[in-house]
Short mmCIF file of C-alpha atoms and ligand atoms in Angstrom, two decimals:
data_model
loop_
_atom_site.label_atom_id
_atom_site.label_comp_id
_atom_site.label_asym_id
_atom_site.label_seq_id
_atom_site.Cartn_x
_atom_site.Cartn_y
_atom_site.Cartn_z
CA MET A 731 -168.19 -162.29 -115.17
CA LEU A 732 -171.49 -164.13 -115.43
CA ASN A 733 -172.23 -167.07 -117.70
CA ARG A 734 -175.47 -167.50 -119.63
CA GLN A 735 -177.33 -168.72 -116.56
CA GLY A 736 -176.23 -165.61 -114.72
CA ARG A 737 -173.77 -167.59 -112.62
CA PRO A 738 -170.36 -166.20 -111.75
CA THR A 739 -167.75 -167.98 -113.81
CA THR A 740 -164.92 -167.71 -111.31
CA PRO A 741 -164.96 -170.52 -108.79
CA GLY A 742 -165.50 -169.32 -105.25
CA ALA A 743 -167.07 -166.03 -106.27
CA GLY A 744 -170.49 -166.93 -104.96
CA ALA A 745 -173.58 -164.94 -105.75
CA GLU A 746 -173.95 -163.96 -102.13
CA ASN A 747 -170.54 -162.27 -102.15
CA ASP A 748 -171.62 -159.96 -104.94
CA HIS A 749 -174.35 -158.31 -102.88
CA PRO A 750 -173.69 -158.82 -99.20
CA THR A 751 -176.57 -157.89 -96.92
CA PHE A 752 -176.38 -156.37 -93.46
CA THR A 753 -178.34 -159.21 -91.82
CA GLY A 754 -176.74 -162.03 -93.77
CA ASN A 755 -180.28 -162.89 -94.92
CA ARG A 756 -180.84 -163.24 -98.62
CA ALA A 757 -184.34 -162.01 -99.40
CA LEU A 758 -186.66 -164.44 -97.69
CA GLN A 759 -183.86 -166.91 -96.98
CA GLN A 760 -183.18 -166.06 -93.36
CA GLU A 761 -179.94 -166.73 -91.59
CA GLU A 762 -180.64 -168.87 -88.58
CA PRO A 763 -178.21 -168.65 -85.69
CA LEU A 764 -178.15 -171.34 -83.05
CA ILE A 765 -180.65 -170.76 -80.32
CA PHE A 766 -177.73 -170.26 -77.91
CA GLU A 767 -176.35 -167.52 -80.11
CA PHE A 768 -179.35 -165.23 -80.05
CA GLY A 769 -180.98 -166.43 -76.84
CA ARG A 770 -180.44 -164.20 -73.83
CA THR A 771 -180.63 -165.18 -70.22
CA ASP A 772 -182.59 -162.08 -69.22
CA VAL A 773 -185.77 -162.86 -71.14
CA THR A 774 -188.12 -165.77 -71.39
CA GLY A 775 -191.40 -166.56 -73.08
CA VAL A 776 -193.01 -167.56 -69.78
CA ASP A 777 -193.56 -165.62 -66.60
CA LEU A 778 -192.11 -167.57 -63.73
CA ASP A 779 -192.54 -166.54 -60.11
CA GLU A 780 -189.41 -166.01 -58.10
CA PRO A 781 -188.82 -169.40 -56.46
CA ALA A 782 -189.49 -169.46 -52.72
CA PRO A 783 -186.32 -169.82 -50.66
CA VAL A 784 -185.63 -173.45 -49.80
CA ALA A 785 -183.14 -175.05 -47.45
CA ASP A 786 -180.01 -176.40 -49.17
CA ARG A 787 -180.15 -180.16 -48.80
CA LEU A 788 -177.43 -180.83 -51.36
CA GLY A 789 -174.49 -180.32 -49.02
CA GLY A 790 -173.28 -177.19 -50.78
CA LEU A 791 -173.57 -178.59 -54.30
CA VAL A 792 -176.09 -175.96 -55.38
CA ARG A 793 -175.20 -174.39 -58.72
CA LYS A 794 -173.62 -170.99 -58.33
CA GLY A 795 -173.33 -169.76 -61.92
CA ALA A 796 -176.07 -169.10 -64.44
CA ILE A 797 -177.54 -172.21 -66.08
CA GLY A 798 -177.10 -170.59 -69.49
CA LEU A 799 -180.41 -171.66 -71.02
CA PRO A 800 -181.33 -169.43 -73.94
CA GLY A 801 -184.26 -167.16 -73.27
CA LEU A 802 -186.54 -166.11 -76.12
CA SER A 803 -189.86 -164.37 -76.39
CA GLU A 804 -192.66 -166.57 -77.63
CA PRO A 805 -192.62 -165.18 -81.20
CA GLU A 806 -188.84 -165.55 -81.32
CA ALA A 807 -189.06 -169.18 -80.23
CA MET A 808 -191.83 -169.79 -82.77
CA ARG A 809 -189.87 -168.20 -85.63
CA HIS A 810 -186.70 -170.05 -84.75
CA TYR A 811 -188.28 -173.48 -84.96
CA VAL A 812 -190.51 -172.71 -87.94
CA ARG A 813 -187.49 -171.43 -89.90
CA LEU A 814 -185.48 -174.50 -88.97
CA SER A 815 -188.34 -176.71 -90.19
CA GLN A 816 -188.26 -174.88 -93.52
CA LYS A 817 -184.56 -175.54 -94.03
CA ASN A 818 -185.22 -179.22 -94.53
CA TYR A 819 -185.34 -180.53 -98.08
CA GLY A 820 -187.77 -183.41 -98.15
CA ILE A 821 -189.83 -185.49 -100.53
CA ASP A 822 -192.70 -183.06 -99.86
CA THR A 823 -190.64 -180.15 -101.23
CA GLY A 824 -189.08 -181.71 -104.31
CA LEU A 825 -187.89 -184.77 -106.21
CA PHE A 826 -185.52 -186.77 -104.02
CA PRO A 827 -183.54 -189.13 -106.26
CA LEU A 828 -181.43 -190.86 -103.57
CA GLY A 829 -180.73 -194.38 -104.80
CA SER A 830 -180.84 -197.19 -102.25
CA CYS A 831 -183.00 -195.02 -99.99
CA THR A 832 -186.36 -195.07 -101.79
CA MET A 833 -187.67 -191.61 -101.04
CA LYS A 834 -191.26 -192.09 -102.17
CA HIS A 835 -194.38 -190.09 -101.48
CA ASN A 836 -196.20 -190.94 -98.26
CA PRO A 837 -199.89 -190.48 -99.05
CA ARG A 838 -201.71 -188.21 -96.59
CA LEU A 839 -204.32 -190.93 -96.16
CA ASN A 840 -201.65 -192.86 -94.24
CA GLU A 841 -201.16 -189.94 -91.88
CA ARG A 842 -204.89 -189.62 -91.35
CA MET A 843 -205.16 -193.29 -90.44
CA ALA A 844 -202.13 -193.23 -88.14
CA ARG A 845 -203.70 -190.36 -86.20
CA LEU A 846 -206.96 -192.16 -85.46
CA PRO A 847 -207.18 -192.08 -81.66
CA GLY A 848 -207.63 -195.85 -81.50
CA PHE A 849 -204.14 -196.24 -82.96
CA ALA A 850 -202.39 -193.04 -81.90
CA ASP A 851 -203.56 -192.82 -78.30
CA VAL A 852 -203.10 -196.39 -77.10
CA HIS A 853 -200.30 -197.35 -74.74
CA PRO A 854 -198.15 -200.46 -75.17
CA LEU A 855 -198.82 -201.49 -71.57
CA GLN A 856 -202.61 -201.41 -71.96
CA PRO A 857 -204.35 -204.75 -71.36
CA ALA A 858 -204.72 -206.67 -74.62
CA SER A 859 -208.52 -206.71 -74.20
CA THR A 860 -208.55 -202.90 -74.70
CA VAL A 861 -206.41 -202.88 -77.89
CA GLN A 862 -207.95 -205.70 -79.92
CA GLY A 863 -208.19 -203.43 -82.99
CA ALA A 864 -204.52 -202.49 -82.87
CA LEU A 865 -203.51 -206.14 -82.51
CA ALA A 866 -205.86 -207.09 -85.35
CA LEU A 867 -204.13 -204.46 -87.52
CA MET A 868 -200.73 -205.96 -86.73
CA ASP A 869 -202.09 -209.40 -87.59
CA GLU A 870 -203.52 -208.11 -90.87
CA LEU A 871 -200.23 -206.40 -91.76
CA ALA A 872 -198.38 -209.64 -90.96
CA HIS A 873 -200.78 -211.47 -93.28
CA TRP A 874 -200.08 -209.06 -96.16
CA LEU A 875 -196.32 -209.25 -95.64
CA LYS A 876 -196.41 -213.06 -95.67
CA GLU A 877 -198.65 -213.13 -98.75
CA LEU A 878 -196.50 -210.65 -100.68
CA THR A 879 -193.26 -212.44 -99.86
CA GLY A 880 -194.53 -216.02 -99.96
CA MET A 881 -193.00 -216.65 -96.54
CA PRO A 882 -194.69 -218.48 -93.64
CA ALA A 883 -193.73 -216.21 -90.73
CA VAL A 884 -192.93 -212.61 -89.92
CA THR A 885 -191.68 -210.67 -86.92
CA LEU A 886 -192.84 -207.07 -86.77
CA SER A 887 -190.79 -205.60 -83.95
CA PRO A 888 -187.50 -204.53 -85.65
CA LYS A 889 -187.42 -200.76 -85.98
CA ALA A 890 -185.33 -200.29 -89.14
CA GLY A 891 -183.82 -202.25 -91.98
CA ALA A 892 -180.52 -202.65 -90.16
CA HIS A 893 -182.39 -203.71 -87.03
CA GLY A 894 -184.25 -206.26 -89.15
CA GLU A 895 -180.91 -207.59 -90.38
CA LEU A 896 -179.92 -208.02 -86.75
CA ALA A 897 -183.16 -209.91 -86.06
CA GLY A 898 -182.80 -212.17 -89.09
CA MET A 899 -179.14 -212.93 -88.46
CA ALA A 900 -179.88 -213.57 -84.77
CA ALA A 901 -182.54 -216.07 -85.86
CA ILE A 902 -179.93 -217.75 -88.09
CA LYS A 903 -177.48 -217.83 -85.21
CA ALA A 904 -180.14 -219.37 -82.94
CA ALA A 905 -180.94 -222.00 -85.57
CA ILE A 906 -177.25 -222.86 -85.90
CA ALA A 907 -176.97 -223.11 -82.11
CA ALA A 908 -179.98 -225.44 -82.05
CA ARG A 909 -178.09 -227.66 -84.53
CA GLY A 910 -175.08 -227.64 -82.19
CA GLU A 911 -172.87 -226.03 -84.85
CA THR A 912 -172.06 -222.68 -83.23
CA ALA A 913 -168.34 -223.37 -83.04
CA THR A 914 -167.92 -224.53 -86.62
CA ARG A 915 -170.50 -222.64 -88.69
CA ASN A 916 -169.45 -219.02 -88.34
CA VAL A 917 -168.75 -217.49 -91.76
CA VAL A 918 -171.15 -215.14 -93.53
CA LEU A 919 -170.67 -214.45 -97.23
CA VAL A 920 -171.40 -210.88 -98.32
CA PRO A 921 -171.08 -209.67 -101.93
CA ASP A 922 -168.81 -206.65 -102.23
CA SER A 923 -171.68 -204.57 -103.65
CA ALA A 924 -173.62 -204.96 -100.37
CA HIS A 925 -174.96 -202.12 -98.27
CA GLY A 926 -172.56 -201.46 -95.40
CA THR A 927 -175.11 -202.62 -92.86
CA ASN A 928 -174.81 -206.23 -94.10
CA PRO A 929 -171.20 -206.94 -93.12
CA ALA A 930 -171.66 -204.75 -90.02
CA THR A 931 -174.62 -206.84 -88.88
CA ALA A 932 -172.85 -210.13 -89.51
CA ALA A 933 -169.80 -208.94 -87.58
CA LEU A 934 -171.90 -207.56 -84.71
CA ILE A 935 -173.60 -210.93 -84.32
CA GLY A 936 -170.16 -212.54 -84.06
CA PHE A 937 -169.77 -214.04 -87.52
CA THR A 938 -166.69 -213.74 -89.72
CA VAL A 939 -167.38 -211.91 -92.97
CA LYS A 940 -166.04 -213.10 -96.33
CA ALA A 941 -166.54 -210.94 -99.41
CA VAL A 942 -167.91 -212.39 -102.65
CA PRO A 943 -166.55 -210.46 -105.65
CA ALA A 944 -169.08 -209.14 -108.16
CA ARG A 945 -168.74 -210.33 -111.73
CA GLU A 946 -168.30 -208.06 -114.75
CA ASP A 947 -172.03 -207.42 -115.09
CA GLY A 948 -172.49 -206.31 -111.47
CA THR A 949 -174.25 -209.45 -110.24
CA VAL A 950 -173.13 -212.37 -108.08
CA ASP A 951 -171.84 -215.52 -109.75
CA PRO A 952 -173.09 -218.75 -108.10
CA ALA A 953 -169.76 -220.35 -109.04
CA GLU A 954 -167.95 -217.78 -106.83
CA VAL A 955 -170.39 -218.52 -104.01
CA ALA A 956 -169.79 -222.26 -104.46
CA LYS A 957 -166.02 -221.68 -104.16
CA LEU A 958 -166.50 -219.99 -100.79
CA ALA A 959 -169.37 -222.09 -99.40
CA GLY A 960 -168.60 -225.01 -97.11
CA PRO A 961 -169.24 -226.54 -93.70
CA ASP A 962 -168.27 -223.25 -92.04
CA THR A 963 -170.93 -221.26 -93.97
CA ALA A 964 -173.57 -219.83 -91.66
CA ALA A 965 -175.28 -217.72 -94.28
CA ILE A 966 -175.08 -215.51 -97.31
CA MET A 967 -176.46 -211.97 -97.12
CA LEU A 968 -177.57 -211.05 -100.62
CA THR A 969 -179.51 -207.97 -101.71
CA ASN A 970 -182.00 -208.56 -104.49
CA PRO A 971 -182.49 -206.50 -106.57
CA ASN A 972 -178.93 -205.57 -105.71
CA THR A 973 -177.43 -202.17 -104.96
CA CYS A 974 -176.40 -201.75 -108.61
CA GLY A 975 -180.12 -201.77 -109.41
CA LEU A 976 -179.89 -205.19 -111.05
CA PHE A 977 -181.91 -208.33 -110.41
CA GLU A 978 -179.68 -211.20 -109.29
CA ARG A 979 -180.80 -213.58 -112.01
CA ASP A 980 -178.98 -216.56 -110.47
CA VAL A 981 -180.60 -216.08 -107.08
CA VAL A 982 -182.27 -219.51 -107.10
CA GLU A 983 -178.97 -221.24 -107.87
CA ILE A 984 -177.18 -219.18 -105.19
CA ALA A 985 -179.84 -220.24 -102.66
CA ARG A 986 -179.34 -223.88 -103.70
CA VAL A 987 -175.57 -223.67 -103.28
CA ILE A 988 -175.89 -222.12 -99.82
CA HIS A 989 -178.52 -224.61 -98.67
CA GLU A 990 -176.44 -227.51 -99.96
CA ALA A 991 -173.56 -226.25 -97.81
CA GLY A 992 -175.93 -226.23 -94.82
CA GLY A 993 -176.19 -222.43 -94.57
CA TYR A 994 -179.08 -219.97 -94.62
CA PHE A 995 -180.04 -217.39 -97.21
CA TYR A 996 -180.50 -213.93 -95.72
CA CYS A 997 -181.93 -211.59 -98.33
CA ASP A 998 -181.58 -207.86 -97.78
CA GLY A 999 -185.07 -206.85 -98.83
CA ALA A 1000 -184.56 -203.08 -98.81
CA ASN A 1001 -185.20 -203.11 -102.56
CA PHE A 1002 -188.40 -205.15 -102.30
CA ASN A 1003 -190.26 -202.16 -103.74
CA ALA A 1004 -188.95 -203.15 -107.18
CA ILE A 1005 -190.52 -206.62 -107.16
CA VAL A 1006 -193.66 -206.51 -104.99
CA GLY A 1007 -196.38 -208.39 -106.82
CA LYS A 1008 -193.90 -209.65 -109.43
CA ALA A 1009 -191.69 -212.11 -107.54
CA ARG A 1010 -191.96 -213.69 -104.08
CA PRO A 1011 -188.73 -214.12 -102.09
CA GLY A 1012 -190.20 -217.33 -100.63
CA ASP A 1013 -190.14 -218.83 -104.12
CA LEU A 1014 -186.47 -217.87 -104.54
CA GLY A 1015 -185.20 -219.86 -101.56
CA VAL A 1016 -184.94 -217.03 -99.03
CA ASP A 1017 -184.78 -217.96 -95.32
CA ALA A 1018 -184.95 -214.48 -93.82
CA MET A 1019 -185.56 -211.05 -95.30
CA HIS A 1020 -186.20 -207.67 -93.76
CA ILE A 1021 -188.67 -205.32 -95.37
CA ASN A 1022 -188.14 -201.60 -94.93
CA LEU A 1023 -191.73 -200.45 -94.50
CA HIS A 1024 -190.31 -196.93 -94.90
CA LYS A 1025 -188.99 -197.78 -98.36
CA THR A 1026 -191.42 -200.27 -99.85
CA PHE A 1027 -194.71 -199.32 -98.22
CA SER A 1028 -194.39 -195.54 -98.22
CA THR A 1029 -194.12 -194.70 -94.54
CA PRO A 1030 -191.92 -191.63 -93.94
CA HIS A 1031 -188.25 -191.96 -93.14
CA GLY A 1032 -185.12 -189.93 -92.79
CA GLY A 1033 -183.31 -188.34 -89.94
CA GLY A 1034 -182.85 -191.71 -88.32
CA GLY A 1035 -186.44 -192.78 -88.08
CA PRO A 1036 -188.95 -193.78 -87.14
CA GLY A 1037 -188.74 -196.65 -89.56
CA ALA A 1038 -189.84 -200.25 -89.32
CA GLY A 1039 -188.06 -203.36 -90.54
CA PRO A 1040 -190.27 -206.44 -90.20
CA VAL A 1041 -188.49 -209.70 -91.04
CA VAL A 1042 -190.14 -212.59 -92.89
CA LEU A 1043 -188.81 -216.03 -92.00
CA SER A 1044 -188.86 -219.44 -93.65
CA ASP A 1045 -190.08 -222.60 -91.91
CA ARG A 1046 -186.48 -223.36 -90.94
CA LEU A 1047 -186.23 -220.13 -88.92
CA ALA A 1048 -189.82 -219.31 -87.89
CA ALA A 1049 -189.53 -220.96 -84.48
CA PHE A 1050 -186.72 -218.59 -83.48
CA ALA A 1051 -188.63 -215.36 -84.17
CA PRO A 1052 -188.15 -212.80 -81.41
CA LEU A 1053 -190.74 -211.84 -78.82
CA PRO A 1054 -193.32 -210.43 -78.71
CA TYR A 1055 -195.68 -211.66 -81.41
CA VAL A 1056 -199.42 -211.55 -81.95
CA ARG A 1057 -201.45 -214.69 -81.32
CA LEU A 1058 -205.11 -215.32 -82.10
CA ASP A 1059 -207.03 -217.77 -79.90
CA ASP A 1060 -210.81 -218.16 -80.19
CA GLY A 1061 -211.20 -214.79 -81.86
CA ARG A 1062 -209.15 -212.91 -79.20
CA PHE A 1063 -205.77 -211.40 -79.97
CA SER A 1064 -202.94 -211.38 -77.47
CA LEU A 1065 -199.24 -210.58 -77.50
CA VAL A 1066 -196.94 -213.44 -76.57
CA GLU A 1067 -194.44 -211.60 -74.36
CA HIS A 1068 -192.46 -214.36 -72.65
CA ALA A 1069 -190.61 -217.45 -73.82
CA ALA A 1070 -192.45 -219.49 -71.20
CA ALA A 1071 -195.77 -218.59 -72.85
CA SER A 1072 -194.48 -219.53 -76.30
CA ASP A 1073 -194.62 -222.94 -77.94
CA GLN A 1074 -191.66 -221.83 -80.10
CA SER A 1075 -187.98 -221.12 -79.33
CA PRO A 1076 -187.86 -217.31 -79.49
CA LEU A 1077 -184.37 -215.85 -79.67
CA GLY A 1078 -185.28 -213.17 -77.14
CA ARG A 1079 -186.50 -209.63 -77.50
CA LEU A 1080 -185.19 -206.79 -79.67
CA THR A 1081 -187.32 -203.89 -78.51
CA ALA A 1082 -189.09 -202.80 -75.36
CA PHE A 1083 -192.49 -203.25 -76.97
CA HIS A 1084 -193.99 -204.61 -80.16
CA GLY A 1085 -192.47 -202.21 -82.75
CA GLN A 1086 -193.52 -199.01 -84.54
CA MET A 1087 -197.32 -198.94 -84.37
CA GLY A 1088 -197.58 -195.74 -86.41
CA MET A 1089 -195.57 -197.30 -89.24
CA PHE A 1090 -197.71 -200.44 -89.15
CA VAL A 1091 -200.83 -198.33 -89.63
CA ARG A 1092 -199.30 -196.34 -92.48
CA ALA A 1093 -197.95 -199.43 -94.27
CA LEU A 1094 -201.29 -201.24 -94.06
CA ALA A 1095 -203.11 -198.10 -95.23
CA PHE A 1096 -200.78 -198.04 -98.26
CA MET A 1097 -201.41 -201.73 -98.96
CA LEU A 1098 -205.18 -201.57 -98.59
CA SER A 1099 -205.53 -198.37 -100.62
CA HIS A 1100 -203.41 -199.81 -103.44
CA GLY A 1101 -204.70 -203.37 -103.36
CA ALA A 1102 -202.69 -206.28 -104.75
CA ASP A 1103 -202.91 -204.93 -108.29
CA GLY A 1104 -201.96 -201.41 -107.22
CA LEU A 1105 -198.90 -202.61 -105.33
CA LYS A 1106 -197.78 -204.50 -108.41
CA GLN A 1107 -198.30 -201.40 -110.52
CA ALA A 1108 -196.27 -199.31 -108.06
CA SER A 1109 -193.35 -201.73 -108.54
CA GLU A 1110 -193.76 -201.62 -112.30
CA ASP A 1111 -193.93 -197.82 -112.36
CA ALA A 1112 -190.85 -197.51 -110.13
CA VAL A 1113 -188.91 -199.73 -112.56
CA LEU A 1114 -190.35 -197.92 -115.60
CA ASN A 1115 -189.36 -194.51 -114.19
CA ALA A 1116 -185.79 -195.63 -113.47
CA ASN A 1117 -185.48 -197.02 -116.99
CA TYR A 1118 -186.91 -193.81 -118.44
CA VAL A 1119 -184.19 -191.84 -116.64
CA ARG A 1120 -181.59 -194.33 -117.87
CA ALA A 1121 -182.75 -194.18 -121.49
CA CYS A 1122 -182.85 -190.37 -121.48
CA LEU A 1123 -179.34 -189.95 -120.07
CA ALA A 1124 -177.47 -192.91 -121.54
CA ASP A 1125 -176.10 -190.87 -124.47
CA LEU A 1126 -174.37 -188.39 -122.13
CA MET A 1127 -173.57 -190.25 -118.91
CA SER A 1128 -171.86 -193.63 -118.63
CA LEU A 1129 -173.46 -196.87 -117.50
CA PRO A 1130 -170.96 -199.25 -115.87
CA PHE A 1131 -172.75 -202.43 -116.93
CA GLY A 1132 -173.86 -201.42 -120.39
CA ASN A 1133 -177.11 -199.90 -121.50
CA ARG A 1134 -179.37 -202.69 -120.31
CA ALA A 1135 -182.60 -202.57 -118.35
CA CYS A 1136 -182.31 -201.82 -114.65
CA MET A 1137 -184.75 -202.36 -111.83
CA HIS A 1138 -185.97 -199.51 -109.59
CA GLU A 1139 -182.73 -197.50 -109.65
CA VAL A 1140 -180.21 -196.64 -112.33
CA LEU A 1141 -176.48 -196.58 -111.69
CA PHE A 1142 -174.07 -194.33 -113.58
CA ASP A 1143 -170.32 -194.19 -113.04
CA ASP A 1144 -167.88 -191.31 -113.58
CA SER A 1145 -166.02 -192.56 -116.65
CA TRP A 1146 -167.90 -189.92 -118.71
CA LEU A 1147 -166.36 -187.24 -116.45
CA LYS A 1148 -162.79 -188.42 -117.03
CA GLY A 1149 -160.50 -185.57 -118.08
CA THR A 1150 -163.21 -182.89 -117.62
CA GLY A 1151 -162.02 -181.58 -114.26
CA VAL A 1152 -165.48 -182.32 -112.85
CA THR A 1153 -166.00 -185.07 -110.28
CA THR A 1154 -169.10 -186.94 -109.17
CA LEU A 1155 -169.14 -184.74 -106.06
CA ASP A 1156 -168.95 -181.53 -108.14
CA PHE A 1157 -171.81 -182.74 -110.31
CA ALA A 1158 -173.91 -183.51 -107.24
CA LYS A 1159 -173.21 -180.06 -105.78
CA ALA A 1160 -174.29 -178.38 -109.02
CA MET A 1161 -177.62 -180.23 -108.74
CA ILE A 1162 -178.19 -178.41 -105.44
CA ASP A 1163 -178.00 -175.07 -107.27
CA GLU A 1164 -180.71 -176.38 -109.58
CA GLY A 1165 -182.96 -177.11 -106.61
CA TYR A 1166 -182.52 -180.87 -106.56
CA HIS A 1167 -181.32 -183.03 -103.73
CA PRO A 1168 -178.43 -184.96 -105.29
CA MET A 1169 -178.65 -188.65 -106.04
CA THR A 1170 -176.68 -191.15 -103.96
CA VAL A 1171 -172.99 -190.70 -104.82
CA TYR A 1172 -169.95 -192.96 -104.39
CA PHE A 1173 -172.19 -195.94 -103.50
CA PRO A 1174 -172.12 -198.80 -104.34
CA LEU A 1175 -168.36 -198.99 -103.95
CA VAL A 1176 -167.93 -201.53 -106.75
CA VAL A 1177 -168.41 -198.73 -109.26
CA HIS A 1178 -166.02 -195.78 -109.63
CA GLY A 1179 -167.59 -192.41 -108.81
CA ALA A 1180 -171.04 -193.96 -108.60
CA MET A 1181 -174.23 -191.93 -109.14
CA LEU A 1182 -177.26 -193.96 -108.13
CA ILE A 1183 -180.64 -192.50 -109.09
CA GLU A 1184 -183.95 -193.83 -107.80
CA PRO A 1185 -186.89 -191.77 -109.00
CA THR A 1186 -189.56 -194.09 -107.43
CA GLU A 1187 -193.10 -194.45 -108.73
CA SER A 1188 -194.12 -191.14 -107.12
CA GLU A 1189 -192.86 -188.88 -109.90
CA SER A 1190 -195.03 -187.80 -112.81
CA LYS A 1191 -193.66 -187.78 -116.34
CA ALA A 1192 -193.50 -183.96 -116.28
CA SER A 1193 -191.50 -184.05 -113.06
CA LEU A 1194 -189.11 -186.67 -114.49
CA ASP A 1195 -188.75 -184.70 -117.72
CA LEU A 1196 -187.67 -181.57 -115.86
CA PHE A 1197 -185.21 -183.59 -113.77
CA ILE A 1198 -183.78 -185.25 -116.89
CA ALA A 1199 -183.57 -181.93 -118.74
CA THR A 1200 -181.68 -180.47 -115.78
CA LEU A 1201 -179.17 -183.32 -115.72
CA ARG A 1202 -178.78 -183.03 -119.47
CA ASP A 1203 -178.11 -179.31 -119.18
CA LEU A 1204 -175.49 -180.02 -116.53
CA ALA A 1205 -173.96 -182.77 -118.66
CA PHE A 1206 -173.74 -180.38 -121.64
CA ALA A 1207 -172.05 -177.82 -119.39
CA VAL A 1208 -169.46 -180.49 -118.45
CA ARG A 1209 -168.92 -181.22 -122.12
CA ASP A 1210 -168.61 -177.50 -122.95
CA GLY A 1211 -165.91 -177.07 -120.33
CA ASP A 1212 -167.95 -174.86 -117.98
CA THR A 1213 -166.06 -176.35 -115.05
CA ALA A 1214 -166.68 -173.38 -112.77
CA ARG A 1215 -170.39 -174.21 -112.68
CA PHE A 1216 -169.36 -177.37 -110.84
CA THR A 1217 -166.17 -176.90 -108.88
CA GLY A 1218 -167.50 -173.90 -106.96
CA ALA A 1219 -171.04 -175.26 -106.52
CA PRO A 1220 -173.28 -174.85 -104.71
CA TYR A 1221 -173.44 -171.10 -105.38
CA HIS A 1222 -177.03 -170.54 -104.34
CA ALA A 1223 -177.29 -172.62 -101.18
CA PRO A 1224 -177.18 -170.86 -97.80
CA ARG A 1225 -173.87 -172.60 -97.17
CA ARG A 1226 -171.18 -173.08 -99.79
CA ARG A 1227 -169.00 -176.15 -100.34
CA LEU A 1228 -167.84 -177.60 -97.07
CA ASP A 1229 -164.30 -178.78 -96.46
CA GLU A 1230 -165.38 -182.37 -95.96
CA THR A 1231 -161.88 -183.70 -95.41
CA ARG A 1232 -161.22 -181.20 -92.66
CA ALA A 1233 -164.64 -181.83 -91.15
CA ALA A 1234 -163.79 -185.53 -90.93
CA ARG A 1235 -160.24 -185.01 -89.65
CA GLN A 1236 -160.89 -182.16 -87.22
CA PRO A 1237 -164.51 -182.48 -86.18
CA VAL A 1238 -165.60 -179.52 -84.05
CA LEU A 1239 -168.24 -181.09 -81.91
CA ARG A 1240 -168.53 -178.50 -79.17
CA TRP A 1241 -170.24 -175.16 -79.47
CA THR A 1242 -168.43 -172.26 -77.87
CA ALA A 1243 -170.02 -168.89 -77.24
CA PRO A 1244 -169.05 -166.31 -79.87
CA GLU A 1245 -167.15 -163.21 -78.81
CA PRO A 1246 -169.52 -160.29 -78.32
CA VAL A 1247 -169.39 -158.10 -81.44
CA ALA A 1248 -168.83 -154.42 -80.76
CA GLU A 1249 -170.44 -151.95 -83.14
CA ALA A 1250 -167.85 -150.52 -85.48
CA ALA A 1251 -166.72 -147.03 -84.47
CA GLU A 1252 -167.93 -144.25 -86.67
C1 LIG B 1718 -181.70 -198.79 -96.56
C2 LIG B 1718 -180.98 -200.04 -96.67
C3 LIG B 1718 -180.59 -200.77 -95.53
C4 LIG B 1718 -180.78 -200.27 -94.13
O1 LIG B 1718 -182.09 -199.92 -93.79
P1 LIG B 1718 -182.38 -198.86 -92.63
O2 LIG B 1718 -183.86 -198.89 -92.48
O3 LIG B 1718 -181.85 -197.55 -93.12
O4 LIG B 1718 -181.67 -199.33 -91.40
C5 LIG B 1718 -179.98 -201.99 -95.73
N1 LIG B 1718 -179.72 -202.46 -96.96
C6 LIG B 1718 -180.04 -201.77 -98.08
C7 LIG B 1718 -179.73 -202.35 -99.43
C8 LIG B 1718 -180.67 -200.53 -97.98
O5 LIG B 1718 -180.99 -199.86 -99.07
#
């Protein structure tokens, strides 16, 4: 039986089961086996001469069996990889509302700039005299980052937000060591709404993590921080705006409490895109903050990189910035590569070279093409869009902290789903059928069944309206008891609902060759 959208109403009876095809393809949606599954060892896209016989100098260790590499003709290899590339859902194919991840449009101008041969074709080991333009670009980017954050120093080399956290916390550790307090000052306070990387970073660096509970309204109470702060406090790691999409309005007081206890204020700046041009972390008492260029300044991200996580540092930490860094003497740029050449106390080195050059170019292209006023408008539009989504859904979905203004992302919880038989996960899966990548779900952990939506400034009003109308239609279906639309979703995706519990408990991490399939006898 089909419902009004033409969907089967019995859970598990997916559309593809109704009309199975011989190939497993569904119209132009092609099945894509692993390359090992359809590759054969008897063909190859290249003509290789029979190797000349050579003497065995491996003492009998020469391989005896077939190497098992898949062989494909050139068109087969081409189709395989092109089809795989088309299976990816990205910001260039549709709205990508993942909260906390900031999936914003990366203007093609950035790509054009990053491909200029003077940036794309240089090598990190080239003499500095031959890459003055690239070093000047890094210096210019550093200038913009310092201006926008109101901080005196920046290190560009960290390659992701989490890597930036490591850099910033290592600088704090070095500063504490320089004060001779390593043994006694070893606790890092982390609010329980924090991104998982925060406590992980603090622990990796060797600090002990203490959680700061969130108050009713989802923000951190300076009184709670004061209760926990003391002579053992190395730092607090606070995200602002926080992962509930709220501005920590007591941030200045929290900074004061931490500084009074002798600790440092590490700000997780992953959400800087909500406040660029509106507030400067330097004015809020921040000592170290990473900036995800791939979130705030539009460079692409996903799939593990490449990202870039420059860290701005206060005067108290600047001297400990890692190597290398750009220096300008008499109009010539150079990279300070060794502690001996530095007049500072660098904590060491985090990467082989100077960082992600391509991301630096893209981020600066974004900054220069927007200008100071444009960057501010991007922040304002990101916040406006999130609040538009909030206002248009607040009558159907539940807001854990009341219907008040949010920053760049809006957080719903699952109390509106109570008793409906539909969970946050089901709702997210039904969004896939509608052609949307789901929002972030079940994060932050401080909210039950969280749904965190970040539309970013990239989306037009028409695009937001369609997204909102879709969520409203889904919410009405929940209310009308059309549970099957959710519990069996996704119906239209190439793969149906996965058994996530089993996948976690019994991960199958090794591919084994399938049994050869014999043609069915007539
Ligand atoms: C994305 C994010 C991080 C980690 O950044 P990566 O670049 O993914 O390593 C840390 N904290 C918050 C709040 C984030 O949103």
